[in-house]
XYZ file of C-alpha atoms in Angstrom:
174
model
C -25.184 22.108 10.354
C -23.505 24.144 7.866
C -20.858 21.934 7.241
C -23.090 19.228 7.071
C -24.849 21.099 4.190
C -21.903 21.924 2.446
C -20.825 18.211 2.708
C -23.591 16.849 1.358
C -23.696 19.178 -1.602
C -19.848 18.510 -2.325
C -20.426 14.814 -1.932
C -23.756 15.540 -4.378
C -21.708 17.141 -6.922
C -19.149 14.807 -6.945
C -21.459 11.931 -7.000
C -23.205 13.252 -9.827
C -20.361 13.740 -12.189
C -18.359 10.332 -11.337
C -20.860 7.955 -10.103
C -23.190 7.205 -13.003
C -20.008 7.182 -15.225
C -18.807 4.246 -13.291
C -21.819 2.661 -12.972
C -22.951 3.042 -16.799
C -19.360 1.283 -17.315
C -20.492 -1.868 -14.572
C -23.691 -2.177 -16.966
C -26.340 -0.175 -14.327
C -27.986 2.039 -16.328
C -30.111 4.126 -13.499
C -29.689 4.434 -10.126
C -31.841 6.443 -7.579
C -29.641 8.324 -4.769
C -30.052 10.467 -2.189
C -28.089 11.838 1.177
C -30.119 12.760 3.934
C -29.244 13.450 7.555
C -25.866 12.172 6.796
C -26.987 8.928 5.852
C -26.122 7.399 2.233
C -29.094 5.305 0.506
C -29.370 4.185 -2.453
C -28.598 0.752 -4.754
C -26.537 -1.430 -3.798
C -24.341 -0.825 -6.563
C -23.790 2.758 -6.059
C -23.328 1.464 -2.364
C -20.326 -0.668 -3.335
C -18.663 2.082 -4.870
C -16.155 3.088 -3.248
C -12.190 3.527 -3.082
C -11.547 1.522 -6.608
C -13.000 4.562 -8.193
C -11.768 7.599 -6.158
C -8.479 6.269 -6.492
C -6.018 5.346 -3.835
C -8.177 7.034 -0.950
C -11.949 5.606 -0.304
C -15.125 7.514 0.082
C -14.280 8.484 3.641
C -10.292 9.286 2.374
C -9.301 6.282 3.668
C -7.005 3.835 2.234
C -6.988 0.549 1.163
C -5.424 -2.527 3.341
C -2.862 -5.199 2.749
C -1.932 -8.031 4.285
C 1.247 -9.612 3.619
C 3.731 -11.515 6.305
C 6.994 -9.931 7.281
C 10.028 -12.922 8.750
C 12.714 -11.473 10.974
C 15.033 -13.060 12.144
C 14.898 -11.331 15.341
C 11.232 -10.272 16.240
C 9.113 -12.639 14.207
C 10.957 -16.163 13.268
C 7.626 -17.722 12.336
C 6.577 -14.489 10.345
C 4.394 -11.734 11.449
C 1.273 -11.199 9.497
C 0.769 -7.428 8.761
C -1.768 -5.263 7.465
C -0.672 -1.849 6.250
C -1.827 0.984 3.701
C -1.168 0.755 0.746
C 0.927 3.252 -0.933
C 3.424 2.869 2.333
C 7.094 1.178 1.661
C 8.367 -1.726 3.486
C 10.599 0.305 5.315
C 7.571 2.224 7.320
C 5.578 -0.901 7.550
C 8.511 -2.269 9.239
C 9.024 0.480 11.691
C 5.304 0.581 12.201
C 5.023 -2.635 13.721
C 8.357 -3.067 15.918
C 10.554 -5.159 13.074
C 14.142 -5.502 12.868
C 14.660 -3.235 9.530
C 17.123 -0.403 10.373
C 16.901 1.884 7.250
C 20.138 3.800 8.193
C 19.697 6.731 6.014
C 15.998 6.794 6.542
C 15.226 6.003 3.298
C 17.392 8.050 0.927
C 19.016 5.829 -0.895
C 22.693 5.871 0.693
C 22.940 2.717 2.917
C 21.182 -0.924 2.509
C 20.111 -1.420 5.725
C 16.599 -1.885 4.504
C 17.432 -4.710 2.133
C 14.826 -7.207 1.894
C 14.208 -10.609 -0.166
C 10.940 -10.846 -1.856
C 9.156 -13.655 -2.837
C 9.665 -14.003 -7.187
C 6.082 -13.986 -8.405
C 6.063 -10.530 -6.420
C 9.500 -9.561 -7.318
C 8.260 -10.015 -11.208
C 5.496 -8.218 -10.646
C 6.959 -4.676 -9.298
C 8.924 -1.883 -11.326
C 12.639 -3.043 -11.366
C 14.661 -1.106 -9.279
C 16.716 1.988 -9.983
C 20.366 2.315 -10.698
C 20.909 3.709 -7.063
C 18.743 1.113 -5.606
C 20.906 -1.555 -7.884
C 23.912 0.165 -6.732
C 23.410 0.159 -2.968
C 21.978 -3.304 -3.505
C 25.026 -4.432 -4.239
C 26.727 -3.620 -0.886
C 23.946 -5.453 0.657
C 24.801 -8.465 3.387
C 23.347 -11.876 1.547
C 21.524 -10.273 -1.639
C 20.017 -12.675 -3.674
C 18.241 -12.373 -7.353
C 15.116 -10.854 -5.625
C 16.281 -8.334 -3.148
C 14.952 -4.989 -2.787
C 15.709 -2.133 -0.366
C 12.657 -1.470 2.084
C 12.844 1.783 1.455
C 12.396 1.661 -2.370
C 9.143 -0.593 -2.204
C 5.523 0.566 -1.731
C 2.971 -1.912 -0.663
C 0.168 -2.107 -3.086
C -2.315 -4.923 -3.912
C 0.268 -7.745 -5.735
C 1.510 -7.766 -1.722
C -1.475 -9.273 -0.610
C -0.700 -12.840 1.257
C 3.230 -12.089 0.122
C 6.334 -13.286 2.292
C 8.831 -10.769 2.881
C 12.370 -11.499 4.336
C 14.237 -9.840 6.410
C 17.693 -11.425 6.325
C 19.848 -12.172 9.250
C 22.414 -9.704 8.647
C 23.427 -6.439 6.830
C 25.878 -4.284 5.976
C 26.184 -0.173 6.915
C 28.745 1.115 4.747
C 27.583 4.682 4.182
């Protein structure tokens, strides 16, 4: 019951600094809230808020989803539809769900193992990669203009109903 209390007055606090900040920016003006017995009521609009706001984590710290299709050539010729946190790479989505992506040197940037093709409206989209990732890239079994290393990539929202490809063969020459 204690922590319950001290919950709900953290959850209070933070509620009344960021919520009616948000809200006055979405064009409510007043709200009514409250939290009792560890139930949330109040608008709807102050119900909808949620992760957008608190950043990367949502009101209950968890995070968003993605879903996006992963091909290998191995374990998934047809593609595998995935749905993953964001904020993981490719490399630990792959490994999460039983795909064909070795990732070598576990994701340090010294093999290109992890080499994937991305689709190019996503591979526009993302940061360009780094000189090492360009580098190892380059050593990378069947690279094409929109490769990437798995390991270099983190899943965020421009993945959502993206194709990634896993090709048919690589190269370890760490």
């Amino acid at each position: 019951i204690l922590l319950q209390g001290m919950a709900t007055k953290t959850f209070s606090a933070l509620l009344s600094r960021a919520a009616p900040q948000v809200l006055r920016s979405r064009g409510v003006h007043s709200f009514g809230a409250s939290m009792t017995s560890g139930t949330w009521r109040g608008t709807s609009a102050l119900r909808s808020w949620g992760s957008r706001e608190l950043g990367s984590k949502g009101a209950r710290g968890m995070k968003e989803m993605v879903r996006f299709t992963f091909v290998d050539p191995v374990t998934a010729k047809d593609g595998k539809e995935i749905t993953a946190e964001e904020g993981k790479t490719l490399l630990e989505i792959a490994h999460d769900n039983d795909l064909e992506l070795e990732g070598a040197c576990e994701g340090t940037l010294a093999c290109s193992t992890c080499h994937c093709v991305l689709e190019q409206d996503l591979f526009d989209k993302l940061e360009p990669p780094c000189e090492e990732e360009l580098d190892m890239l380059d050593l990378a079994a069947g690279l094409t203009d929109t490769s990437r290393l798995g390991c270099q990539v983190q899943v965020g929202p421009k993945f959502e109903g993206a194709v990634i490809k896993i090709p048919d063969e690589f190269n370890d020459l760490r």
